[in-house]
CSV table of C-alpha atoms in Angstrom, one decimal:
chain,number,residue,atom,x,y,z
A,1,MET,CA,0.0,0.0,0.0
A,2,ALA,CA,1.4,3.4,-1.0
A,3,VAL,CA,1.8,6.3,1.4
A,4,ILE,CA,1.5,9.8,0.1
A,5,ILE,CA,3.2,12.6,2.1
A,6,ASN,CA,2.7,16.3,1.5
A,7,ASP,CA,-0.3,15.9,-0.8
A,8,PHE,CA,-3.5,17.9,-0.2
A,9,GLU,CA,-6.6,18.8,-2.1
A,10,VAL,CA,-7.9,22.4,-2.5
A,11,VAL,CA,-11.6,22.6,-2.7
A,12,PRO,CA,-13.2,26.0,-3.2
A,13,ALA,CA,-15.9,26.9,-0.7
A,14,GLU,CA,-19.4,27.5,-1.9
A,15,PRO,CA,-20.4,31.2,-2.1
A,16,ALA,CA,-22.3,32.5,0.9
A,17,ARG,CA,-26.0,32.8,0.2
A,18,GLN,CA,-27.6,36.1,1.2
A,19,PRO,CA,-31.2,36.0,2.3
A,20,ASN,CA,-31.8,39.5,0.8
A,21,ALA,CA,-30.5,38.4,-2.6
A,22,ALA,CA,-33.6,36.3,-3.3
A,23,ALA,CA,-35.8,39.3,-2.6
A,24,GLY,CA,-33.9,41.5,-5.0
A,25,GLN,CA,-32.5,43.8,-2.3
A,26,THR,CA,-28.9,44.8,-2.3
A,27,SER,CA,-26.7,44.5,0.8
A,28,SER,CA,-26.1,47.8,2.5
A,29,ASN,CA,-22.6,49.1,3.3
A,30,PRO,CA,-21.7,49.4,7.0
A,31,PRO,CA,-21.9,53.0,8.4
A,32,PRO,CA,-18.7,55.0,8.3
A,33,GLN,CA,-16.5,54.9,11.4
A,34,SER,CA,-16.4,57.7,13.8
A,35,GLN,CA,-13.2,59.8,14.4
A,36,GLN,CA,-12.7,58.1,17.8
A,37,GLU,CA,-12.9,54.6,16.2
A,38,VAL,CA,-10.4,55.6,13.5
A,39,GLU,CA,-7.9,57.1,16.1
A,40,ARG,CA,-8.3,53.9,18.3
A,41,VAL,CA,-7.5,51.7,15.3
A,42,VAL,CA,-4.5,53.8,14.2
A,43,GLU,CA,-3.1,53.9,17.8
A,44,HIS,CA,-3.5,50.1,18.0
A,45,LYS,CA,-1.6,49.6,14.8
A,46,ILE,CA,1.2,51.9,15.9
A,47,SER,CA,1.4,50.1,19.2
A,48,ARG,CA,1.5,46.7,17.6
A,49,SER,CA,4.1,47.8,15.0
A,50,GLU,CA,6.4,48.9,17.8
A,51,ARG,CA,6.0,45.6,19.6
A,52,VAL,CA,6.5,43.5,16.5
A,53,TRP,CA,9.4,45.5,15.0
A,54,ALA,CA,12.6,43.3,14.9
A,55,HIS,CA,15.6,44.9,16.3
Protein backbone atom coordinates (compact mmCIF):
# COMPACT_ATOMS: atom_id res chain seq x y z
CA MET A 1 0.00 0.00 0.00
CA ALA A 2 1.44 3.37 -1.03
CA VAL A 3 1.77 6.27 1.41
CA ILE A 4 1.51 9.82 0.10
CA ILE A 5 3.16 12.59 2.12
CA ASN A 6 2.71 16.34 1.54
CA ASP A 7 -0.29 15.89 -0.72
CA PHE A 8 -3.45 17.92 -0.23
CA GLU A 9 -6.57 18.83 -2.12
CA VAL A 10 -7.86 22.37 -2.47
CA VAL A 11 -11.63 22.57 -2.65
CA PRO A 12 -13.22 25.98 -3.19
CA ALA A 13 -15.93 26.91 -0.73
CA GLU A 14 -19.44 27.52 -1.92
CA PRO A 15 -20.35 31.21 -2.12
CA ALA A 16 -22.28 32.46 0.89
CA ARG A 17 -25.96 32.86 0.23
CA GLN A 18 -27.55 36.13 1.19
CA PRO A 19 -31.21 35.97 2.24
CA ASN A 20 -31.83 39.45 0.77
CA ALA A 21 -30.47 38.40 -2.64
CA ALA A 22 -33.58 36.31 -3.31
CA ALA A 23 -35.84 39.27 -2.61
CA GLY A 24 -33.87 41.47 -5.00
CA GLN A 25 -32.51 43.75 -2.28
CA THR A 26 -28.88 44.77 -2.31
CA SER A 27 -26.71 44.50 0.77
CA SER A 28 -26.05 47.83 2.47
CA ASN A 29 -22.59 49.13 3.31
CA PRO A 30 -21.69 49.45 6.99
CA PRO A 31 -21.90 52.97 8.42
CA PRO A 32 -18.69 55.01 8.32
CA GLN A 33 -16.47 54.87 11.38
CA SER A 34 -16.38 57.75 13.82
CA GLN A 35 -13.24 59.82 14.39
CA GLN A 36 -12.67 58.10 17.77
CA GLU A 37 -12.86 54.64 16.19
CA VAL A 38 -10.35 55.58 13.51
CA GLU A 39 -7.97 57.05 16.11
CA ARG A 40 -8.26 53.90 18.26
CA VAL A 41 -7.45 51.66 15.28
CA VAL A 42 -4.45 53.80 14.26
CA GLU A 43 -3.11 53.85 17.84
CA HIS A 44 -3.48 50.07 18.04
CA LYS A 45 -1.63 49.64 14.74
CA ILE A 46 1.22 51.91 15.88
CA SER A 47 1.44 50.13 19.23
CA ARG A 48 1.51 46.72 17.56
CA SER A 49 4.12 47.76 15.00
CA GLU A 50 6.38 48.95 17.84
CA ARG A 51 6.03 45.59 19.61
CA VAL A 52 6.49 43.49 16.48
CA TRP A 53 9.39 45.45 15.00
CA ALA A 54 12.55 43.32 14.89
CA HIS A 55 15.65 44.92 16.35
